Short mmCIF file of C-alpha atoms in Angstrom, two decimals:
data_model
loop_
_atom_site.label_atom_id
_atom_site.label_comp_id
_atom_site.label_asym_id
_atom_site.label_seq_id
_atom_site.Cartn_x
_atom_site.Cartn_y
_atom_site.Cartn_z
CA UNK A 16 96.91 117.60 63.17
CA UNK A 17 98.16 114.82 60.75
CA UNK A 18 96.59 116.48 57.90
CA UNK A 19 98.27 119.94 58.77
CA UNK A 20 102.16 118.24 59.42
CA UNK A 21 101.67 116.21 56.44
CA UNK A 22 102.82 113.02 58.55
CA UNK A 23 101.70 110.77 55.33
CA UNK A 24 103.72 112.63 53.19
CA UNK A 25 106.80 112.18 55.18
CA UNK A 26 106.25 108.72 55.88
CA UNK A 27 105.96 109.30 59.83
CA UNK A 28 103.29 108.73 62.20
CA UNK A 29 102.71 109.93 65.81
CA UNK A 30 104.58 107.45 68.05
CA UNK A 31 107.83 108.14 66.03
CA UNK A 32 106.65 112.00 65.87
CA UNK A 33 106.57 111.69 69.72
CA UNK A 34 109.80 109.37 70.41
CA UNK A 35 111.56 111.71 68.49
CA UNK A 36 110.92 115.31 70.51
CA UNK A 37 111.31 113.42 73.79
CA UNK A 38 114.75 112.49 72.31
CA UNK A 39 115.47 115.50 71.19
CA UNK A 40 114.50 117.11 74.11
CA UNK A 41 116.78 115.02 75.89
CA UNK A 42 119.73 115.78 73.99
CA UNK A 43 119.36 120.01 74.82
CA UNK A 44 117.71 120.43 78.31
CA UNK A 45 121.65 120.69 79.28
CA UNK A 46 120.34 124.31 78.14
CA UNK A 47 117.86 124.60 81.33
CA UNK A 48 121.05 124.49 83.52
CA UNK A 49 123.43 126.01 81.60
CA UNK A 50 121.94 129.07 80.18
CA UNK A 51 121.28 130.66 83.76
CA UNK A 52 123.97 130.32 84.90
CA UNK A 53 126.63 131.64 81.68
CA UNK A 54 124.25 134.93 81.78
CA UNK A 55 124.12 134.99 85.75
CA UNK A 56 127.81 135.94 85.39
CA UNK A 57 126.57 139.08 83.14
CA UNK A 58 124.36 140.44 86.18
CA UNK A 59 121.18 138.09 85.05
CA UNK A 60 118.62 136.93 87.59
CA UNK A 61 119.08 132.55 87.37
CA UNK A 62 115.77 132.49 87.77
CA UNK A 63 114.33 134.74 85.24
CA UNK A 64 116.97 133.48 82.51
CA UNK A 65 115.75 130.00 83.26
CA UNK A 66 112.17 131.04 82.80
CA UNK A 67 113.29 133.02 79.66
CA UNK A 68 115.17 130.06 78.51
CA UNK A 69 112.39 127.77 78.39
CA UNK A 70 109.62 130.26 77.40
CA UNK A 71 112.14 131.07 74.51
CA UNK A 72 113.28 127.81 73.38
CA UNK A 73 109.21 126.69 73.51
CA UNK A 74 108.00 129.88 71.53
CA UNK A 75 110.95 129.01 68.88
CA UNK A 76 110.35 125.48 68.54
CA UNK A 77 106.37 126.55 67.82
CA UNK A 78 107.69 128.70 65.29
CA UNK A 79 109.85 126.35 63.42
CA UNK A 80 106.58 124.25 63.42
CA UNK A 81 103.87 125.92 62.06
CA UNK A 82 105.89 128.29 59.99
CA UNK A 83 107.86 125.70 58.19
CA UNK A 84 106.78 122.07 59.10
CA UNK A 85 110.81 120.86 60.36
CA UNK A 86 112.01 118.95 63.26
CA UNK A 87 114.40 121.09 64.18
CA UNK A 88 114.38 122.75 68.03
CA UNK A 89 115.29 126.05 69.05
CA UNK A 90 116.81 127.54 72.20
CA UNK A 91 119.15 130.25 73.37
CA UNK A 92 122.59 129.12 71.91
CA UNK A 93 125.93 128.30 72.84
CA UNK A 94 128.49 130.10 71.82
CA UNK A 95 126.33 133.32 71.75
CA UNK A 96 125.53 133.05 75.38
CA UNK A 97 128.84 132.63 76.69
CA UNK A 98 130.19 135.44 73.96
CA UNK A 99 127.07 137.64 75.87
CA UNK A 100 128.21 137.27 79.17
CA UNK A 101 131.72 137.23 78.88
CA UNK A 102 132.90 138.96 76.30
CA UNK A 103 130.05 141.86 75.71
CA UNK A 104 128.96 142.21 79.08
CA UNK A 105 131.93 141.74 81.57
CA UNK A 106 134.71 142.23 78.46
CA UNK A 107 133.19 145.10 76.84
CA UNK A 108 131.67 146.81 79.55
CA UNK A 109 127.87 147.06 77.65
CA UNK A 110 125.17 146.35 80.51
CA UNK A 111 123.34 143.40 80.08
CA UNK A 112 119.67 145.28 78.86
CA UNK A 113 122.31 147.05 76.27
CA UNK A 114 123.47 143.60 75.25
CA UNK A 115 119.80 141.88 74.92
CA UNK A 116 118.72 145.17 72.93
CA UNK A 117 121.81 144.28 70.63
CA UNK A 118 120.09 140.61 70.12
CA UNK A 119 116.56 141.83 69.57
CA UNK A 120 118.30 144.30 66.38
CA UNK A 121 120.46 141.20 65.27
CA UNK A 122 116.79 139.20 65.10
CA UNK A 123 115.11 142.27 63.37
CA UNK A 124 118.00 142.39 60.68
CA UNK A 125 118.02 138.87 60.43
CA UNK A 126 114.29 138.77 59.58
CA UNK A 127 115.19 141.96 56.74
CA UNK A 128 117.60 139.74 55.48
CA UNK A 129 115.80 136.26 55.31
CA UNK A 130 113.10 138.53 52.86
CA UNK A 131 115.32 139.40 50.80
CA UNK A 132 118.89 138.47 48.58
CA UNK A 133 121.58 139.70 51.04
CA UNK A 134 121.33 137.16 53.34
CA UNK A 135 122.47 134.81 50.53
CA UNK A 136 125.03 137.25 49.32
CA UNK A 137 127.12 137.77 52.75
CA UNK A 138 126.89 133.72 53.34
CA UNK A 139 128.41 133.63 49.97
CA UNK A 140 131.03 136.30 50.62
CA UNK A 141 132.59 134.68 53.68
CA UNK A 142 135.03 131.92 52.49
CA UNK A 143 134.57 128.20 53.95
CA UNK A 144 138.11 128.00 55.39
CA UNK A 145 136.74 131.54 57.62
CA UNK A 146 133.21 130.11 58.37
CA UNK A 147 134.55 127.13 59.95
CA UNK A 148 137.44 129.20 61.90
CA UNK A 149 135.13 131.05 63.13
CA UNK A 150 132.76 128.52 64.64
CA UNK A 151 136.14 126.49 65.70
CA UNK A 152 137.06 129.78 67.54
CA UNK A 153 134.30 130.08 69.48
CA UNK A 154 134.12 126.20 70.50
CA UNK A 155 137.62 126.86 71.77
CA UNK A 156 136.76 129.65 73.66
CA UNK A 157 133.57 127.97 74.73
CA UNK A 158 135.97 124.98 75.92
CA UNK A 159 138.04 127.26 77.33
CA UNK A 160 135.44 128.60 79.85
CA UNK A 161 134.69 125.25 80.62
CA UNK A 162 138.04 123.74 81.74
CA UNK A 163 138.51 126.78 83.73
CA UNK A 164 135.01 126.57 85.56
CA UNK A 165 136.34 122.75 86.28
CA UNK A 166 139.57 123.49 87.67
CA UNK A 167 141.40 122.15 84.85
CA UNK A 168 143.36 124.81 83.91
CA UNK A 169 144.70 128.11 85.72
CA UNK A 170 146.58 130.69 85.43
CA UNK A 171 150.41 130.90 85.62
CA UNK A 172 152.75 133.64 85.88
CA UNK A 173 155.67 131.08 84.57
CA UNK A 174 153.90 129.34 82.06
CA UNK A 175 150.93 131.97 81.55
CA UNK A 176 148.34 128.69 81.81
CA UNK A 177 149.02 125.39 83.49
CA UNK A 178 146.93 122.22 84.82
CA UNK A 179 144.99 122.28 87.67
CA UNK A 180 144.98 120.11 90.76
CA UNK A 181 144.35 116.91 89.76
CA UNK A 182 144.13 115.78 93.64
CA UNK A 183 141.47 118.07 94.00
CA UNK A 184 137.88 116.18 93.86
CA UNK A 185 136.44 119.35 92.17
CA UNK A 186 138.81 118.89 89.81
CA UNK A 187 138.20 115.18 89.34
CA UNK A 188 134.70 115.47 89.13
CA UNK A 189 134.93 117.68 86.53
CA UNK A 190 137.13 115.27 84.66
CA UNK A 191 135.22 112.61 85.27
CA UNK A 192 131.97 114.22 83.75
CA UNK A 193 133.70 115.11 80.81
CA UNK A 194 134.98 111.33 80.26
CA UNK A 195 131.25 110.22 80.83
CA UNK A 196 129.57 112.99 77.80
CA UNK A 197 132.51 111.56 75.54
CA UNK A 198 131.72 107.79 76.71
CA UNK A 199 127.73 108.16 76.25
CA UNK A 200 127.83 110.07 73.15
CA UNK A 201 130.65 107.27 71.75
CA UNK A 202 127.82 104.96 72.79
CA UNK A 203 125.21 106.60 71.08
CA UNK A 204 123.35 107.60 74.21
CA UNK A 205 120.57 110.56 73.75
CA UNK A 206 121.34 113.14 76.71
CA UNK A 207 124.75 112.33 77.38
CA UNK A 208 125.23 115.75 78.95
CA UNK A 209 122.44 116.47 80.69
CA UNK A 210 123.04 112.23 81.65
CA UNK A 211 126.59 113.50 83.15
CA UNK A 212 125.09 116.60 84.76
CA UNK A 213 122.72 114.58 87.07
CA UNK A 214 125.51 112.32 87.84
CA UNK A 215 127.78 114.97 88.89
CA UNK A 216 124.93 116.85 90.76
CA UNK A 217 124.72 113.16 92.72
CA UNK A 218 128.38 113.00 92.99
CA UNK A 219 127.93 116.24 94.55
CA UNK A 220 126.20 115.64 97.75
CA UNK A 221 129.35 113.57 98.98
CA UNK A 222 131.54 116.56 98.00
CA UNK A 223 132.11 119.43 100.11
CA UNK A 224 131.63 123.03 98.72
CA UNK A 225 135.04 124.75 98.49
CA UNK A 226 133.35 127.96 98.49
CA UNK A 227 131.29 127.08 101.81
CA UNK A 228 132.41 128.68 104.97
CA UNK A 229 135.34 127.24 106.77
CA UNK A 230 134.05 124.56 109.44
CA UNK A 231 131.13 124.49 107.31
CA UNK A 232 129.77 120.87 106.14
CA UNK A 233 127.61 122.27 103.16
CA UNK A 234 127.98 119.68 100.37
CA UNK A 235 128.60 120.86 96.44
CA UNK A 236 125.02 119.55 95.79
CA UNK A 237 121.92 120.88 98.58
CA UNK A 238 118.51 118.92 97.90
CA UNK A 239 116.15 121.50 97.68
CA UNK A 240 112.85 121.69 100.31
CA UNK A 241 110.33 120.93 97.30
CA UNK A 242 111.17 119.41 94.48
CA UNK A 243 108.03 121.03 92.28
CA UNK A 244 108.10 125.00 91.94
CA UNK A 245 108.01 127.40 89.19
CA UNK A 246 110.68 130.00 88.93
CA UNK A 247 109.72 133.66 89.90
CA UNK A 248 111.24 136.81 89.05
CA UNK A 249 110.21 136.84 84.88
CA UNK A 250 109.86 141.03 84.81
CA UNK A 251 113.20 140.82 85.76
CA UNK A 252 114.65 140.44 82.43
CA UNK A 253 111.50 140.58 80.44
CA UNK A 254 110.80 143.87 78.44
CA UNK A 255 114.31 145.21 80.35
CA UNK A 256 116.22 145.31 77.12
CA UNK A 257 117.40 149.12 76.19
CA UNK A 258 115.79 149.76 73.31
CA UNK A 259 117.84 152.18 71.28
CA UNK A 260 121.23 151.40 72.41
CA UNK A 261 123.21 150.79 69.23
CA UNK A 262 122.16 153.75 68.39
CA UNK A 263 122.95 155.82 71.20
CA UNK A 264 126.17 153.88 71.55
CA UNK A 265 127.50 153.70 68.13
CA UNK A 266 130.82 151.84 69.25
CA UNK A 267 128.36 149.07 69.67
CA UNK A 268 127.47 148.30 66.68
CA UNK A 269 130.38 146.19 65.64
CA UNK A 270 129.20 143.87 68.11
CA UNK A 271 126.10 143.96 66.65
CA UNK A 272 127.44 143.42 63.15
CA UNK A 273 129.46 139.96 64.68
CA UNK A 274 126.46 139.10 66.35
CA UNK A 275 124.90 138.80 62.86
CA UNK A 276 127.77 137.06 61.06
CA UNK A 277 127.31 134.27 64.15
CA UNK A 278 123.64 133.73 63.66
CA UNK A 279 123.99 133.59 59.86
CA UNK A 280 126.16 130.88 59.43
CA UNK A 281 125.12 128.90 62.76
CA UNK A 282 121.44 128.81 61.78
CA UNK A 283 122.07 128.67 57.84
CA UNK A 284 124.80 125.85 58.58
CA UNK A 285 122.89 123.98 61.13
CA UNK A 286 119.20 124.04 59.43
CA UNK A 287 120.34 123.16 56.10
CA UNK A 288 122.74 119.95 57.62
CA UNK A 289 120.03 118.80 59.76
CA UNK A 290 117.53 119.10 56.81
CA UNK A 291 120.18 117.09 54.48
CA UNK A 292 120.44 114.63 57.63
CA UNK A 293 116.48 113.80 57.16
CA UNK A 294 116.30 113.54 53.49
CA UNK A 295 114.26 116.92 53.11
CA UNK A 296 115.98 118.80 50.57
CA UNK A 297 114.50 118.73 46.86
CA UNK A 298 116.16 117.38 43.93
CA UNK A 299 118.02 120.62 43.37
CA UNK A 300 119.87 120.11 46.84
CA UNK A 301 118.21 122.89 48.26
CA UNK A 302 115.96 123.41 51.35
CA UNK A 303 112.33 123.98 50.30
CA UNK A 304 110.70 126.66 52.72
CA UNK A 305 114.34 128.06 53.85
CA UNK A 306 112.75 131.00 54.00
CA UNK A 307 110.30 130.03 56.22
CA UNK A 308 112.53 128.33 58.86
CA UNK A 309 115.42 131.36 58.74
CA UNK A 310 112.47 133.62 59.60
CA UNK A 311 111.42 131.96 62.43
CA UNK A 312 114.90 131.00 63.52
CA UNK A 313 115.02 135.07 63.16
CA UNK A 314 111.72 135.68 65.02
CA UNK A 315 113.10 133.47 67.83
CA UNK A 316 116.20 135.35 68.75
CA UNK A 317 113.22 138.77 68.80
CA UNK A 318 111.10 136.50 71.10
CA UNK A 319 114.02 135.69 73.32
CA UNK A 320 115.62 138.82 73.71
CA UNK A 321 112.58 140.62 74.49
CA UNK A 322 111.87 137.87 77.24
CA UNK A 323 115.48 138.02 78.76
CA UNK A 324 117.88 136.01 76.96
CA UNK A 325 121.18 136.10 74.65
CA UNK A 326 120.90 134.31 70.31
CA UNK A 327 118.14 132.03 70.10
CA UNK A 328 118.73 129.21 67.61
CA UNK A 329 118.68 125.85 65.88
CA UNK A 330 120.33 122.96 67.54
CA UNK A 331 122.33 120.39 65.86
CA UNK A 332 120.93 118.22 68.75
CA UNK A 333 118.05 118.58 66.67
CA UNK A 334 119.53 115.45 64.93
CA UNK A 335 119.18 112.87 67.91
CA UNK A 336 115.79 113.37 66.82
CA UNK A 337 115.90 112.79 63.77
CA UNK A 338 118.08 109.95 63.93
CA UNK A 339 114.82 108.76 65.78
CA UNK A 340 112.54 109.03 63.02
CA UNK A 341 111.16 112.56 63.68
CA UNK A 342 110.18 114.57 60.05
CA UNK A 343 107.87 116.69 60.44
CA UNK A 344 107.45 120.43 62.67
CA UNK A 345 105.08 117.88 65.56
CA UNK A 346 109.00 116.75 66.69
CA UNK A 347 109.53 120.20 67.64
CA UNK A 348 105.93 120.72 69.16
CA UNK A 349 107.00 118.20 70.98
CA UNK A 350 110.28 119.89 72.35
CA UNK A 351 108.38 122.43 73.06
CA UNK A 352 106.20 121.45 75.35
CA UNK A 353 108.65 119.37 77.32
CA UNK A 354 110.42 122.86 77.76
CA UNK A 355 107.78 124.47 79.07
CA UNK A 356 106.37 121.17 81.59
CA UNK A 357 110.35 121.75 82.59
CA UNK A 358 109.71 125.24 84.24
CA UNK A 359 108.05 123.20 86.63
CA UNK A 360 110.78 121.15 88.22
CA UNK A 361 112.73 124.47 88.87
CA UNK A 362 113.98 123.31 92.28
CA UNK A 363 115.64 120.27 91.05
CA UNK A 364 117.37 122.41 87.87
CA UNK A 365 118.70 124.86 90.25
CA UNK A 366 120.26 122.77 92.93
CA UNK A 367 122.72 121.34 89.96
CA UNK A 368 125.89 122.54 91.09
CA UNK A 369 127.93 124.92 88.45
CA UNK A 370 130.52 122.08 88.43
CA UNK A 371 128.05 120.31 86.27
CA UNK A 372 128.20 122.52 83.47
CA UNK A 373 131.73 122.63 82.80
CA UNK A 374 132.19 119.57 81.20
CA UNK A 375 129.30 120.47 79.00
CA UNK A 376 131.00 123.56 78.15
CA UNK A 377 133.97 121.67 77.03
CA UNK A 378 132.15 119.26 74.93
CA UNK A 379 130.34 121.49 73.00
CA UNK A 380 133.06 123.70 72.81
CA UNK A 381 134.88 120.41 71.37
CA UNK A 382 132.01 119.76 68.42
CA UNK A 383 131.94 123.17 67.53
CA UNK A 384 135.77 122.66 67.10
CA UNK A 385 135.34 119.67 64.96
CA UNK A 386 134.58 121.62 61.84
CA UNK A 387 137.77 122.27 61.55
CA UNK A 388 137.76 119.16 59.23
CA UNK A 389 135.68 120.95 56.72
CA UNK A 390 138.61 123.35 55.89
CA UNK A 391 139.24 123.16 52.17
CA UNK A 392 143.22 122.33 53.48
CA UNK A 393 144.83 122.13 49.51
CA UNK A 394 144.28 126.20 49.44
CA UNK A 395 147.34 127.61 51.61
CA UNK A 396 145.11 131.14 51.88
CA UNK A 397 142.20 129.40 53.24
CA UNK A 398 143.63 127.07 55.73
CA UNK A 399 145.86 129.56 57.38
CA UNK A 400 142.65 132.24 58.12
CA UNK A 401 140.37 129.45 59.28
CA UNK A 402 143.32 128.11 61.64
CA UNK A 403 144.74 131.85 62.82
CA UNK A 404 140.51 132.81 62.99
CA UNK A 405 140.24 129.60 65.38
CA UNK A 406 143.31 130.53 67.32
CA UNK A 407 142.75 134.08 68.01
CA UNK A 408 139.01 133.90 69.33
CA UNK A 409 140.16 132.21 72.61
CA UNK A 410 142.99 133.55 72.65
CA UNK A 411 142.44 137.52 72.46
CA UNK A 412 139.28 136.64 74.41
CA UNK A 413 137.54 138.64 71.44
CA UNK A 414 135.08 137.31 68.81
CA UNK A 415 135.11 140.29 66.91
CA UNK A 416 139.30 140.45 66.94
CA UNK A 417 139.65 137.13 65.90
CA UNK A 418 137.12 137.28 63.20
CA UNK A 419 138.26 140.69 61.94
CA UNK A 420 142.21 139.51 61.94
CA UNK A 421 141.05 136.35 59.92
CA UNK A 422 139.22 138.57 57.38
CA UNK A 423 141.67 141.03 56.95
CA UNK A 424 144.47 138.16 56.80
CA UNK A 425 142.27 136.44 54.01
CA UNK A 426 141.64 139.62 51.46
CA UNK A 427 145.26 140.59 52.29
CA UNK A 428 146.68 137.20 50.84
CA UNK A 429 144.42 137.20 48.00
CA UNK A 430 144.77 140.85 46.87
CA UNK A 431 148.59 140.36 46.90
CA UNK A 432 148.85 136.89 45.32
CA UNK A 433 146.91 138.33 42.03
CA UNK A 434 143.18 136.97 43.07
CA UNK A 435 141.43 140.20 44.11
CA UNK A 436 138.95 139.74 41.48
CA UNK A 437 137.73 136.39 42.38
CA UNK A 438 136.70 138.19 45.72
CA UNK A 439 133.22 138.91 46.17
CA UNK A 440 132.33 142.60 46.68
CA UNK A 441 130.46 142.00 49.70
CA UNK A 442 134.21 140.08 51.37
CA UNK A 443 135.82 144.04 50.47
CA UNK A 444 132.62 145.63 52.17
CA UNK A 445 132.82 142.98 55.45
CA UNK A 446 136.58 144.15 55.60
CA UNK A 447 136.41 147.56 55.62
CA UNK A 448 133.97 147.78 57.94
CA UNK A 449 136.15 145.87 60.63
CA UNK A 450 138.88 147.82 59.00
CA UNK A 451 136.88 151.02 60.17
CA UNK A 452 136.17 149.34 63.55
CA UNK A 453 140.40 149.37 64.00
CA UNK A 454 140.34 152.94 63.14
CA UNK A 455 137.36 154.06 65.43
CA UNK A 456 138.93 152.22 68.45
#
């Protein structure tokens, strides 16, 4: 086992190996809770996604391993799972074995593309200011989901949104776990979410459940009868994915294409950063096996579709990990396994109330939005797509809208301020096929 992860050559040994998938582990089981219930909304058994979730997340973090030796975890993603459930599934109108057969042909393209140049190509034809609106965009909408599942925000026919009631202990418990991820992570505390979680599932069993009946005492948090079971109901989801439906629905396929654009530059972003982050690029600043760990990033999101879940993908958590010493693919063995031990404390996962996951919603939704930073802000043509790109998402309650207005925005200003030859051909291509997407609808 040494000998194969090469722990000499990375200057690691097992302890810190070990430390760091326990930590990094710590940092993403938020997914165990969250995933379930994000695709529950779509129609999804809880219990299968769960199982699905941690059978997924286990089978990527193996790949990552022995395909290309890096300490960097997989699981179904966010972003992708809440643009599954509420956007493709209850937006669109696609069932949910329609929208998992859309994931499994996003991970078989994804693989096509890893073998070959394109993949490099379209990363190369979508402009920095766009790639970070985009991920902004769906933070924000991620964020938005969240505040809304926490009471924090409603509707308003005056105002069109307002605040919620901030008398209301639903309300304030939401708050409150949303100060606590901000405090812990400010602290530099592994798990802060899944940390808050637990603390608002406790908080819970002093809180009545608004949606109990009336005269009822049923508290927001019930203890379950055992606290040790394995979920049931797997063949649920697994192998229920419609096999062929892009192709028998062709006005599908644009959310296929947009599922592809996410994946790129979330798992191209995220691997190489985290790889920079542990000192494993070569003296040419690039990532040595990229191949390798795109594949199996690719092969994951096959995996986990077929077994019942939305994208699965690299995690930036990946870097509490790291941060801990972790180098080498036995981190993510590591994960792995602690994913899969987790299937057996199913009773305990489930009884966290749904309150618990919006504050987790809103802080990821609030990292994702932090890239907004990374907007080259001295070019007028690139700061004004990544910032309309980032606005439109939440607000048109449409990935593919906002990403198509930002494209078409982008080549627009270019072509008519005299730069339409500094475009890449592969930007015109991208456009026109949204373009055509505006036509077909």
């Amino acid at each position: 086992m040494l000998k194969f992860f090469k722990f000499a050559e990375h200057k690691t040994n097992l302890k810190t190996e070990l430390i760091a998938g326990f930590t990094t582990f710590a940092a993403m089981s938020y997914i165990l809770v969250v995933n379930p219930m994000l695709l529950g909304n779509a129609g999804m058994d809880p219990q299968a996604v769960m199982m699905a979730t941690a059978i997924a997340a286990a089978v990527g973090c193996f790949l990552m391993a022995f395909m290309a030796n890096y300490p960097i975890a997989l699981a179904p993603g966010m972003g992708t799972n809440a643009y599954f459930a509420f956007i493709i599934v209850l937006g669109m109108g696609i069932p949910w074995q329609g929208a998992l057969s859309l994931t499994f042909w996003n991970g078989l393209i994804f693989v096509a593309l890893s073998a070959s140049g394109l993949r490099k190509q379209i990363i190369n034809a979508v402009p920095k200011g766009l790639q970070v609106g985009i991920q902004a965009g769906i933070g924000f909408f991620i964020a938005l989901l969240g505040l809304k599942a926490a009471g924090l925000v409603e509707a308003s026919p005056a105002t069109i949104i307002t605040h919620g009631d901030f008398t209301d202990p639903i309300v304030l418990l939401g708050l409150g776990g949303l100060f606590a991820i901000c405090a812990l992570t400010v602290w530099r505390i592994p798990g802060a979410i899944i940390i808050s979680m637990l603390a608002l599932a406790i908080g819970g069993l002093f809180v009545l459940n608004p949606a109990s009946p009336e005269g009822s005492s049923q508290m927001l948090t019930t203890l379950p009868e055992n606290f040790f079971a394995l979920p049931s109901g797997l063949g649920e989801t697994f192998l229920q994915l419609d096999w062929f439906y892009p192709f028998t629905n062709l006005e599908s396929l644009q959310v296929l294409f947009v599922l592809l654009i996410l994946d790129l530059f979330d798992s191209v972003g995220t691997i190489i950063g985290l790889s920079r982050r542990a000192n494993l690029l070569d003296a040419n600043d690039e990532l040595p096996r990229a191949n390798r760990a795109l594949s199996a990033d690719a092969f994951a999101t096959i995996c986990g579709a077929m077994l019942g879940t939305s994208t699965t993908t690299s995690y930036v958590e990946s870097a509490a990990g790291i941060e801990a010493g972790g180098r080498t693919g036995f981190t993510s063995v590591v994960v792995g396994v602690c994913f899969l031990i987790a299937l057996f404390f199913y009773p305990l996962i489930a009884a966290i109330p749904s309150l618990a996951t919006a504050p987790a919603l809103i802080f990821v939704g609030l990292l994702m939005g932090e890239g907004l930073r990374h907007v080259p802000y001295e070019e007028y043509t690139e700061r004004v797509t990544a910032i309309l790109t980032a606005i439109t998402i939440p607000l048109f309650f449409s990935v593919t809208h906002g990403i198509a207005i930002g494209f078409l925005l982008y080549i627009f200003l270019r072509v008519t301020s005299g730069k339409a030859k500094q475009l890449h051909w592969m930007t015109y291509a991208i456009g026109a096929i949204f373009l055509l997407f505006y036509i077909m609808e």
